[in-house]
Each structure stands twice: as structure tokens, then as C-alpha cells.
Short mmCIF file of C-alpha atoms in Angstrom, two decimals:
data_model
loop_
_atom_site.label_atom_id
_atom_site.label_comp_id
_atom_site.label_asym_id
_atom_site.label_seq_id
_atom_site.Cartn_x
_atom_site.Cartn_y
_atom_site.Cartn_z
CA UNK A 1 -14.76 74.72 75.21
CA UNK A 2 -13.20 71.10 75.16
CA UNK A 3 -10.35 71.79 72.41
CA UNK A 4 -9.64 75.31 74.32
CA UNK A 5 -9.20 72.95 77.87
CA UNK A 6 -7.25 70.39 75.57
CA UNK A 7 -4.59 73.42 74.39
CA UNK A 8 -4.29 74.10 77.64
CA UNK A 9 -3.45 71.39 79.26
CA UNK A 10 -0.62 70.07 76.50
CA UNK A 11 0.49 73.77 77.18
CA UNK A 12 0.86 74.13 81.01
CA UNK A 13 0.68 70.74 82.91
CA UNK A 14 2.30 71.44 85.76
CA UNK A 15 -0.24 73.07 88.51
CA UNK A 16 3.20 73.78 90.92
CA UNK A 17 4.95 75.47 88.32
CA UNK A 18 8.56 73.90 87.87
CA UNK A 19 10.74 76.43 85.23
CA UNK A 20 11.79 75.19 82.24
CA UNK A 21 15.32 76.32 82.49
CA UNK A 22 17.13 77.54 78.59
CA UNK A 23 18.95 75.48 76.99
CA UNK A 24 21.65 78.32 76.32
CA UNK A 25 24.74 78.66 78.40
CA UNK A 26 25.17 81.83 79.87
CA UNK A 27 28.72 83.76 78.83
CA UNK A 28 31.89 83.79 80.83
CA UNK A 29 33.03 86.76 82.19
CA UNK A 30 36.80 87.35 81.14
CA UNK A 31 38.86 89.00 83.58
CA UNK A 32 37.64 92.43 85.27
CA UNK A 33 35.92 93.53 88.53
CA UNK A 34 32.98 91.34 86.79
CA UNK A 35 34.55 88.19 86.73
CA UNK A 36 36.15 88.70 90.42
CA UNK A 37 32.90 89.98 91.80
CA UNK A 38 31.02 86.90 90.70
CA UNK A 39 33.69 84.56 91.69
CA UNK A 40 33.51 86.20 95.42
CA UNK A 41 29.84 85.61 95.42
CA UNK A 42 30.12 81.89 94.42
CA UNK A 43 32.75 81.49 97.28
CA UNK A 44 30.63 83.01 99.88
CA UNK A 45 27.27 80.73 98.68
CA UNK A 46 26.72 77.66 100.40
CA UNK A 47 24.55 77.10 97.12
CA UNK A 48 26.41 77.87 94.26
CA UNK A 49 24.18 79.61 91.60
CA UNK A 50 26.66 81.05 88.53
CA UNK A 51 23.14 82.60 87.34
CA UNK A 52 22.59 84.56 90.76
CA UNK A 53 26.50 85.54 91.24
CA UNK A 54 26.77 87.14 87.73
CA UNK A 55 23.54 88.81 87.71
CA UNK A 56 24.37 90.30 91.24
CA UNK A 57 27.72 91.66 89.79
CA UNK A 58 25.60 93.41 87.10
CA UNK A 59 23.86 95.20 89.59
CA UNK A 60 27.00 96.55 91.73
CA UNK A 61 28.75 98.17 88.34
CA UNK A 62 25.47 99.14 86.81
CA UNK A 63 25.08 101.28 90.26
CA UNK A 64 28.40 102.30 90.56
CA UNK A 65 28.88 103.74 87.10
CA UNK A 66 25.14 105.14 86.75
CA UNK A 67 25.03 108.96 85.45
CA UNK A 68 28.62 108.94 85.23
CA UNK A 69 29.51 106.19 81.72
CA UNK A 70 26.48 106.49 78.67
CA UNK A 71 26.79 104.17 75.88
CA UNK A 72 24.83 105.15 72.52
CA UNK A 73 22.41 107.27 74.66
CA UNK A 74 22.13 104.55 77.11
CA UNK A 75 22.47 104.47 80.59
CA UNK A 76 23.64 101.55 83.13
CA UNK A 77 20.72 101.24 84.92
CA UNK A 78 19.02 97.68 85.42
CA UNK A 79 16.04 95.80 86.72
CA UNK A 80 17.04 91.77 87.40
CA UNK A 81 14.67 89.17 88.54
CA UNK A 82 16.31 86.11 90.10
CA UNK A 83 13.78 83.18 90.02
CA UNK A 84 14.61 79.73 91.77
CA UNK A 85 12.43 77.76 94.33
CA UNK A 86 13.02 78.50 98.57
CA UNK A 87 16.36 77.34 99.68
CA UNK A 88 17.82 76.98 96.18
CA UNK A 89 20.39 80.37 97.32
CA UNK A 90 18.93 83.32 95.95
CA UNK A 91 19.88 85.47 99.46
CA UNK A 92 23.73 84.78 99.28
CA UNK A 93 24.20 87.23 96.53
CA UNK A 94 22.42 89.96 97.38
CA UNK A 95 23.86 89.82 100.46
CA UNK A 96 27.56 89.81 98.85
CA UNK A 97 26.30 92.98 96.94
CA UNK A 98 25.06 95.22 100.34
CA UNK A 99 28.73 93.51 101.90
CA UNK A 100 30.58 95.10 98.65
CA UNK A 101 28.99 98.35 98.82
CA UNK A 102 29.79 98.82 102.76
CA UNK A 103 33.31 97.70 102.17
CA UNK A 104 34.00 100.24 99.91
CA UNK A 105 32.39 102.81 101.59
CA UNK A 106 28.84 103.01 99.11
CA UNK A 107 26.44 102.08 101.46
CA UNK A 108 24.81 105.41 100.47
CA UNK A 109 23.65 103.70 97.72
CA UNK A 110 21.68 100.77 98.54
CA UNK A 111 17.95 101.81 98.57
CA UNK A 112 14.64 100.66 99.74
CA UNK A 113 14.10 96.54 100.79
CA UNK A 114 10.06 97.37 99.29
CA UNK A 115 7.91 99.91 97.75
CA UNK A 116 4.81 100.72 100.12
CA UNK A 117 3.37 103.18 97.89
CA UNK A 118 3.97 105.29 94.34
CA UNK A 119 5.65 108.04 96.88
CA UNK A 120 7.70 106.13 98.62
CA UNK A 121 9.24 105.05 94.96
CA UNK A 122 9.78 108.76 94.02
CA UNK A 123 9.89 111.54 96.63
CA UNK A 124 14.02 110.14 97.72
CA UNK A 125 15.25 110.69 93.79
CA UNK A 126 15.97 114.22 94.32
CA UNK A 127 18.22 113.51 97.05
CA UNK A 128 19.01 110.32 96.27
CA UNK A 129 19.26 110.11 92.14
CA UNK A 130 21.57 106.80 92.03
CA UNK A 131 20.61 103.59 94.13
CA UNK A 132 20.33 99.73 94.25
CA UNK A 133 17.19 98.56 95.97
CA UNK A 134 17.42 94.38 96.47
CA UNK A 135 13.81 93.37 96.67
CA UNK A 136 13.44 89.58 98.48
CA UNK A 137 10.82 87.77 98.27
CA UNK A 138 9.06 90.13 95.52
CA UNK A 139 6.19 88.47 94.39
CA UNK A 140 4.47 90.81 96.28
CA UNK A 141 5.79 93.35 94.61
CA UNK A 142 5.60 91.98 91.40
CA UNK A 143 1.64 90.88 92.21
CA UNK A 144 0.75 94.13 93.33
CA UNK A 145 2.66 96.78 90.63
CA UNK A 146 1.36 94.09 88.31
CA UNK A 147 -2.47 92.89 89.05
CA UNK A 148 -3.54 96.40 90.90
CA UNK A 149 -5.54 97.37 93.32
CA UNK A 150 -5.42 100.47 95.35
CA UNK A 151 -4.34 103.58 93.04
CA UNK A 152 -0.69 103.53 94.47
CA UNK A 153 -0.13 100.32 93.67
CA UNK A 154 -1.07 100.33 90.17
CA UNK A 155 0.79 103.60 89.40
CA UNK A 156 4.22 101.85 90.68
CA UNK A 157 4.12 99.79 87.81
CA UNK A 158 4.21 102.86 85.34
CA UNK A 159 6.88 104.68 87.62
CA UNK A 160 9.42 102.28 87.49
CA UNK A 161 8.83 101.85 83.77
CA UNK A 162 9.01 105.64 83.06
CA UNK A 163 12.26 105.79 85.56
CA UNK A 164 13.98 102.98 83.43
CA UNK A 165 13.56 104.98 80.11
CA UNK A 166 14.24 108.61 81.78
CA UNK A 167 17.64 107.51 83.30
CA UNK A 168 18.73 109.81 80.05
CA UNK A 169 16.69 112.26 80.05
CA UNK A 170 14.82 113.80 83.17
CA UNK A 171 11.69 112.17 85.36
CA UNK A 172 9.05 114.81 86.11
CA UNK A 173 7.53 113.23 89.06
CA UNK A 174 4.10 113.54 90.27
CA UNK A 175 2.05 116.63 90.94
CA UNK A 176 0.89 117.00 94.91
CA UNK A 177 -1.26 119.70 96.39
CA UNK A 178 2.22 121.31 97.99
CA UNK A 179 3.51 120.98 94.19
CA UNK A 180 5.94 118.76 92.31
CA UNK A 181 7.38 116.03 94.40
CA UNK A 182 9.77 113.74 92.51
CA UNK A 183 11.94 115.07 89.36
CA UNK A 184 14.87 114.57 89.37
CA UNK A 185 17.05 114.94 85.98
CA UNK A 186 18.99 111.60 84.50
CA UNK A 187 17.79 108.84 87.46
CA UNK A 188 20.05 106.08 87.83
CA UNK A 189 17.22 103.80 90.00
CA UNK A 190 18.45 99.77 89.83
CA UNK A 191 16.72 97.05 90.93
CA UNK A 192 17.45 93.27 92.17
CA UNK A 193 15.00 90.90 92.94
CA UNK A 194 14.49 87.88 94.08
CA UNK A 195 11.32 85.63 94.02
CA UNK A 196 9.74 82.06 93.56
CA UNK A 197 8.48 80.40 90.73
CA UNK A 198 4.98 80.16 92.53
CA UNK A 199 5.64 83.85 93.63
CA UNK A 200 6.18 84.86 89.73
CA UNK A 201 3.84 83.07 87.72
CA UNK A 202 0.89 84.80 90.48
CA UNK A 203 2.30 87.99 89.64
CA UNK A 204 3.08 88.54 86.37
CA UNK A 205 -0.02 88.30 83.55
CA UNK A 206 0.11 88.70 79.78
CA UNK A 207 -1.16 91.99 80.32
CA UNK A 208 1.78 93.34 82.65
CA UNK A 209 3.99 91.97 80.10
CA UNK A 210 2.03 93.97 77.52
CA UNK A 211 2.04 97.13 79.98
CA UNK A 212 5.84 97.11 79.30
CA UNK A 213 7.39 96.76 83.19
CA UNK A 214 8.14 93.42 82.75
CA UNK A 215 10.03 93.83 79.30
CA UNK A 216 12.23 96.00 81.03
CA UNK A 217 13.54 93.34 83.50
CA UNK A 218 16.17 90.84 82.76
CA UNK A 219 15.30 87.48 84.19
CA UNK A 220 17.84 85.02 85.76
CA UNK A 221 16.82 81.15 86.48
CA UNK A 222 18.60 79.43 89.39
CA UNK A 223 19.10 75.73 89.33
CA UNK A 224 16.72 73.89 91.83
CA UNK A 225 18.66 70.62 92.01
CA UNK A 226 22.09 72.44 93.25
CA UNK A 227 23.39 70.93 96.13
CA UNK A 228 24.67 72.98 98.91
CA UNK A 229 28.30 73.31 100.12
CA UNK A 230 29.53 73.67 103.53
CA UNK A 231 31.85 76.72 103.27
CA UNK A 232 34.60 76.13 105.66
CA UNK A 233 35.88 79.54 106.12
CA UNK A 234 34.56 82.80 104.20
CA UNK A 235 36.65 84.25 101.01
CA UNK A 236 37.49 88.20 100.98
CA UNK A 237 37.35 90.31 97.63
CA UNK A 238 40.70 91.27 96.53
CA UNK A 239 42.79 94.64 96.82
CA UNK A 240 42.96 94.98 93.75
CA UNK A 241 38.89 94.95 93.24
CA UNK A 242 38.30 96.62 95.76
CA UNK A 243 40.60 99.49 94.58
CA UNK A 244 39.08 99.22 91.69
CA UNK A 245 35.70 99.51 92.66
CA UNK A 246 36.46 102.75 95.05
CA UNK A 247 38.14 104.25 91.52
CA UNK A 248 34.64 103.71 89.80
CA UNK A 249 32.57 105.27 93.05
CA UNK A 250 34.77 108.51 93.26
CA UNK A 251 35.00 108.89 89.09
CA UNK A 252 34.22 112.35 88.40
CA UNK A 253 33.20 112.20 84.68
CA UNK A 254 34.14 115.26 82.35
CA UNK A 255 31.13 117.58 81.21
CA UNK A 256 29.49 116.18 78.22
CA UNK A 257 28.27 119.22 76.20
CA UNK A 258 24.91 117.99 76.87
CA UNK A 259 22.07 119.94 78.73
CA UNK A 260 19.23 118.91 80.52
CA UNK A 261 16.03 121.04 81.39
CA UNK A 262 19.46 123.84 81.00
CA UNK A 263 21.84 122.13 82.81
CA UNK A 264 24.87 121.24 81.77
CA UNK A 265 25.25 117.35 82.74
CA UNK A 266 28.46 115.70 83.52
CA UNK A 267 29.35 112.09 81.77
CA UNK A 268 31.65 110.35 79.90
CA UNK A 269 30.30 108.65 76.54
CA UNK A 270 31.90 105.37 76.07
CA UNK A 271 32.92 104.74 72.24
CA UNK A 272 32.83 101.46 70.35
CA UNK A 273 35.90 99.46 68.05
CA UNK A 274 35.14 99.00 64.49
CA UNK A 275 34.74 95.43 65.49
CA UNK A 276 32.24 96.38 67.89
CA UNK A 277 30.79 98.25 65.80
CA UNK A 278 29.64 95.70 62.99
CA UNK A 279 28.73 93.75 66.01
CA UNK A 280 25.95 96.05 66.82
CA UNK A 281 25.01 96.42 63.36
CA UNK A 282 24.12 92.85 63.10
CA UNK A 283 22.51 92.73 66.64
CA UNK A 284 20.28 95.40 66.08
CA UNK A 285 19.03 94.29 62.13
CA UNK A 286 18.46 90.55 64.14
CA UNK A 287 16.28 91.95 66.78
CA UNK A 288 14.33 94.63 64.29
CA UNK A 289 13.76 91.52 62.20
CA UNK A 290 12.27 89.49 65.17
CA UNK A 291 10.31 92.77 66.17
CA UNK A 292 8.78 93.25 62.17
CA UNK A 293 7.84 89.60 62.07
CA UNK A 294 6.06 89.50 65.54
CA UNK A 295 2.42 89.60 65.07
CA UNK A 296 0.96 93.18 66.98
CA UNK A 297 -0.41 90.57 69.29
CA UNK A 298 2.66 88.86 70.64
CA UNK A 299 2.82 89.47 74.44
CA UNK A 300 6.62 89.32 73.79
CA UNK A 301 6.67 92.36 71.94
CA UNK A 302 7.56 94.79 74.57
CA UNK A 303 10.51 92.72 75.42
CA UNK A 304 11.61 92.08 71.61
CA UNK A 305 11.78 95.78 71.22
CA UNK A 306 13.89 96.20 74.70
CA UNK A 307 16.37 93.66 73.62
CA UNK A 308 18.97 96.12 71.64
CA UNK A 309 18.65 98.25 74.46
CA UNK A 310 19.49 95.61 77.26
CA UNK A 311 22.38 94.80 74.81
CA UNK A 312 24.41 97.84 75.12
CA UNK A 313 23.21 97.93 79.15
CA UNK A 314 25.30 95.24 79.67
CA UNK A 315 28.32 95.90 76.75
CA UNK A 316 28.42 98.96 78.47
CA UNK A 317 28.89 97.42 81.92
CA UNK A 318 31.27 94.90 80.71
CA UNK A 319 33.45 97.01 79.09
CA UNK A 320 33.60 99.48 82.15
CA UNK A 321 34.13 96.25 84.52
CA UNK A 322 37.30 95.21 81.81
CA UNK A 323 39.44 98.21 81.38
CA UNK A 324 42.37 98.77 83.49
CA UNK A 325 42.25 101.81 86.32
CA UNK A 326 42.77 105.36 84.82
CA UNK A 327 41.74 103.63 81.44
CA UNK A 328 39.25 105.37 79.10
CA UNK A 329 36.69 102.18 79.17
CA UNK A 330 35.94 101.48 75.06
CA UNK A 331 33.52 98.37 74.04
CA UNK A 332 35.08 95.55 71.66
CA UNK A 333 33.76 93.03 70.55
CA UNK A 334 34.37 90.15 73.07
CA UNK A 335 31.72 93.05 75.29
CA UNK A 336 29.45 92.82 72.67
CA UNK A 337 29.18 88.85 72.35
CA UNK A 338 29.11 88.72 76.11
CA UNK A 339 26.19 91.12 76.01
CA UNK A 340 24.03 89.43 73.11
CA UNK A 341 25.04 85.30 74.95
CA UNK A 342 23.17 87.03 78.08
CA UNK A 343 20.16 88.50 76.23
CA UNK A 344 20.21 84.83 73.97
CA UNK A 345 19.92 83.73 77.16
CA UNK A 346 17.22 86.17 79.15
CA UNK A 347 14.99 85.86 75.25
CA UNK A 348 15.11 81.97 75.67
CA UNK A 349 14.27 82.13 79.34
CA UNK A 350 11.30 84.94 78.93
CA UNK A 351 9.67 82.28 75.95
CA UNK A 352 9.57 79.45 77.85
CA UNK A 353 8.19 81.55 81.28
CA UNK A 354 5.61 82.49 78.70
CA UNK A 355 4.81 79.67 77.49
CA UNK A 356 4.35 77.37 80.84
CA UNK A 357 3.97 79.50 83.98
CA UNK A 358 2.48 82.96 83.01
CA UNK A 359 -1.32 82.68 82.49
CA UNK A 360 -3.66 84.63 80.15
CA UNK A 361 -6.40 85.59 82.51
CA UNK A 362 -7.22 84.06 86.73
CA UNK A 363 -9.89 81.80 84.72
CA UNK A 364 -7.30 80.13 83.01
CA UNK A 365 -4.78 79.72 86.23
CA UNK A 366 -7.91 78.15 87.91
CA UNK A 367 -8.36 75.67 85.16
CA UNK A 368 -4.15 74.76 85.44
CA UNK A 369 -4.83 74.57 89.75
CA UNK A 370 -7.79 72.21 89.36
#
């Protein structure tokens, strides 16, 4: 079909896949264990990736706060996908985050490197309810949870899907012949990943985008053309951090009045300025009108209808990361516009992945290769 090829080709050009990085600045972080987390990353990165340091950040308060801070029946759990090309620095800050976690005596919660199997995803939460696993190199990952296979593999993809929404609510696991292996009541499971742009466009399809895993990831783009930095001697996170940090690990929250499967559950629900407030309101009629006018075909759907979701994720996480120690954390609206420049940013990002480097179906990748 010539005018099929033709569409094609003006589409997706570009058989190595080079990212079309947005246009859209991300947000600065002002002040908090946020801001001095990411500038400690960029110190300690021969390559200096703002994209990689701030995303990493995310993923040490998101872990440190989970089950213990909810936000508008949201939790703090996150899945991040850092994409850049080999050598462009995407090891530097996960390797700041497992540094940060040891210093301050967390280590307990750094998780799996991989996922061999469905099992090896689930049968720890019990035991184990909060953790960071930092996933390198996980096109494989993302290529098998994604494009199937063997049974275990394709079931991964639903897990970590289902463990995203039922960080609120509990996870039920997966029936074995020596009984339930699994639940576990409010999971707090975060991920951060790193992979290439060859390694992500072969493992992510239209149809694992429609599935709903991928919708539930916020993706980072690194910049390929950085030049790297000799780094002379190595910076040190501050006292203060680092106090601050410990304060957030050994937070006991109050009960919440809330049971779960008859338990009572123990968190602190973080409350919003009127500011904030009308912030939100807008936020959420923008998305809801981007979701209404999407045709039921739009790959992009799943992620549209994440994107209020992701919003208060990361308000949440800001606004925990800002307040002072011994302060009752409370978003405004500077945590709200830092949330909604990120998603503007993720949203633009996701389009343009869409649009150049994920394909339809392996006929039409073959076409782009040949």
C-alpha cells in the first residue's frame, strides 16, 4: 500500500531512533530536600543530566514517605523511565539514590535490580510493603512485561499495573497450590529505570500503551549531546538533608480513621490552600477535557486519564520535600505548578515518543529498519 509506506516514512525516518526531546522546560525545584537532592546528584555526575537528577530525587521522597503522607486518596508511589543513549549518564543518579538510602540508614528499602518472574515481583510485599527497585538497562524488562512470551512474563505487566493503583487500597496477590502468596494491604512498590532509545522503542508497542503499564510511568529524556565533566573531588549531601531525610524515614504517621480489609491503617492526609485548591480545579477540568475529546482510539488515552493522578503524585512529593522538620506538610500552589510544568513536560515527551519511535505492529518496525 504505496500511500500507507509514504505516511510512514514522513512519520518515522529515522531507522536508529534519535528522541525528539520537548520543547517544554522542566520546573525548578525551590528550596527543600528536592532541590538539595538533585543538586547532589548533578555534583556527583561526570554528565550532568538536570532530567536524570530530578527524576532520581522523585524516587527517594516518593519511597521515603510511601504509606505514611496520602494526598486526595493518592499515594507517593512512582514508576520513572529515564531514556538517553549509552554513555549519555543515566547510572550516576541511581547510584546517588542507593548512596542516599545507605547513608541514612534505608538500605532496607532498595529492592530488586530485575524481575525474573511474576513471583519474584510479589511474594517479598508482605514482608517488604515499601521499596525502590532501580532497573538498568530495562529494555528487557520493558520488552518482555510488554511483548510476552512465557506466562510469567506477560502477567508482570498486569502486576505492576494493579500494584500502582492498589498502593491505596490492598493487592490480593496470586493464588498458589500452598494458597495465597502476595497481598499485602496499601503497597508502596516504586520503580526507576533506565534504558536506551533503541532499548525503548523495541519494547514498548501501541498495544502496551493501550494495556495501561506504560501510562502509569513518567518518562524523563536525557540530553545526548551533554558533554562530560571531570569531577575533581566528590560533593557530600548536607546535615541538614540528611537530617531531614532520617525525620521522613522514622515518621510515624497518626491513625487515619480509615480501615482496610478491618484494619485500622496509619497515615497522615496532606490538605491543600485555597490557592491550591483552584489550582486543581483547573488541572483536572484541562485534562477531563483532553480525555472527552480523545477519540476511543487514541493510544494516549490511558496516559491522558493518568495525568491528574501523576499531578497530585508529585504535588504531594513536593510539598512533603518543602516543609520545614516537625511541619505538618500542606500543598500550595507553587507545588501544584511544579507538578502540572512536569506532567506538561512528561505529556509533550510521551506525544512525540509516540509519534516517531513507538511502532504499531513488528511489520511496520521492519518497514522503518529497511
Amino acid at each position: 500500500n504505496k500511500t500507507y509506506v509514504e505516511e510512514i516514512e514522513q512519520g518515522k525516518l529515522q531507522a536508529e531512533v534519535d528522541l525528539k526531546k520537548s520543547e517544554i522546560e522542566l520546573p525548578i525545584v525551590k528550596g527543600g530536600v528536592l532541590g538539595a537532592i538533585q543538586d547532589y546528584i548533578l555534583k556527583n555526575s561526570f554528565i550532568k543530566q538536570p532530567a536524570f537528577a530530578l527524576s532520581a530525587a522523585l524516587t527517594v521522597l516518593s519511597t521515603l514517605i510511601g504509606r505514611k503522607y496520602e494526598f486526595e486518596g493518592v499515594s507517593s508511589n512512582l514508576y520513572i523511565l529515564n531514556i538517553a543513549p549509552s554513555g549519555a549518564g543515566k547510572d550516576a543518579p541511581q547510584q546517588r539514590v542507593k548512596d542516599i538510602l545507605i547513608k541514612i540508614n534505608c538500605s532496607h528499602l532498595l529492592g530488586a535490580g530485575d524481575y525474573v518472574s511474576d513471583a519474584s515481583l510479589m511474594d517479598s510485599l508482605p514482608n517488604k510493603p515499601v521499596r525502590l527497585d532501580i532497573i538498568d538497562e530495562a529494555g528487557g524488562l520493558l520488552r518482555n512485561v510488554n511483548q510476552g512470551g512465557a506466562t510469567f512474563n506477560t502477567k508482570m505487566a498486569d502486576i505492576l499495573a494493579e500494584l500502582y493503583t492498589c498502593s491505596t487500597s490492598k493487592f490480593l496477590g496470586r493464588a498458589t497450590a500452598e494458597g495465597v502468596k502476595g497481598e499485602c494491604i496499601r503497597p508502596n512498590v516504586n520503580l526507576l529505570c533506565s534504558t536506551t532509545p533503541a532499548g525503548f522503542s523495541e519494547g514498548v508497542s501501541y498495544k502496551s500503551i493501550e494495556k495501561g503499564l506504560m501510562g502509569r510511568f513518567l518518562i524523563f529524556l536525557g540530553e545526548p549531546d551533554k558533554r562530560a565533566e571531570r569531577i575533581k573531588k566528590f560533593a557530600s549531601l548536607d546535615d541538614e538533608t540528611i537530617e531531614k531525610l532520617k525525620d521522613l524515614a522514622a515518621f510515624k504517621p497518626p491513625n487515619s480513621n480509615t480501615d482496610i480489609a478491618n484494619i485500622s491503617q496509619e497515615f497522615m492526609s496532606i490538605e491543600s490552600s485555597d490557592g491550591a485548591s483552584e489550582e486543581l480545579d483547573k488541572a483536572f477540568e484541562e485534562y477531563d477535557e483532553i480525555r472527552i475529546n480523545s477519540k476511543s482510539s487514541d493510544p494516549l488515552l490511558p496516559i491522558i486519564s493518568r495525568l491528574y493522578q501523576q499531578l497530585l503524585k508529585l504535588a504531594m512529593i513536593h510539598a512533603v520535600s518543602r516543609a520545614k522538620r516537625n511541619d505538618i506538610p500542606s500543598v500550595n500552589v507553587y507545588d501544584v505548578k511544579f507538578a502540572k510544568s512536569v506532567i506538561e513536560y512528561y505529556y509533550s515527551n510521551i506525544q512525540n515518543l509516540l509519534e516517531n519511535d513507538i511502532f504499531r505492529s513488528k511489520s511496520e518496525e521492519n518497514l522503518i529498519k529497511m
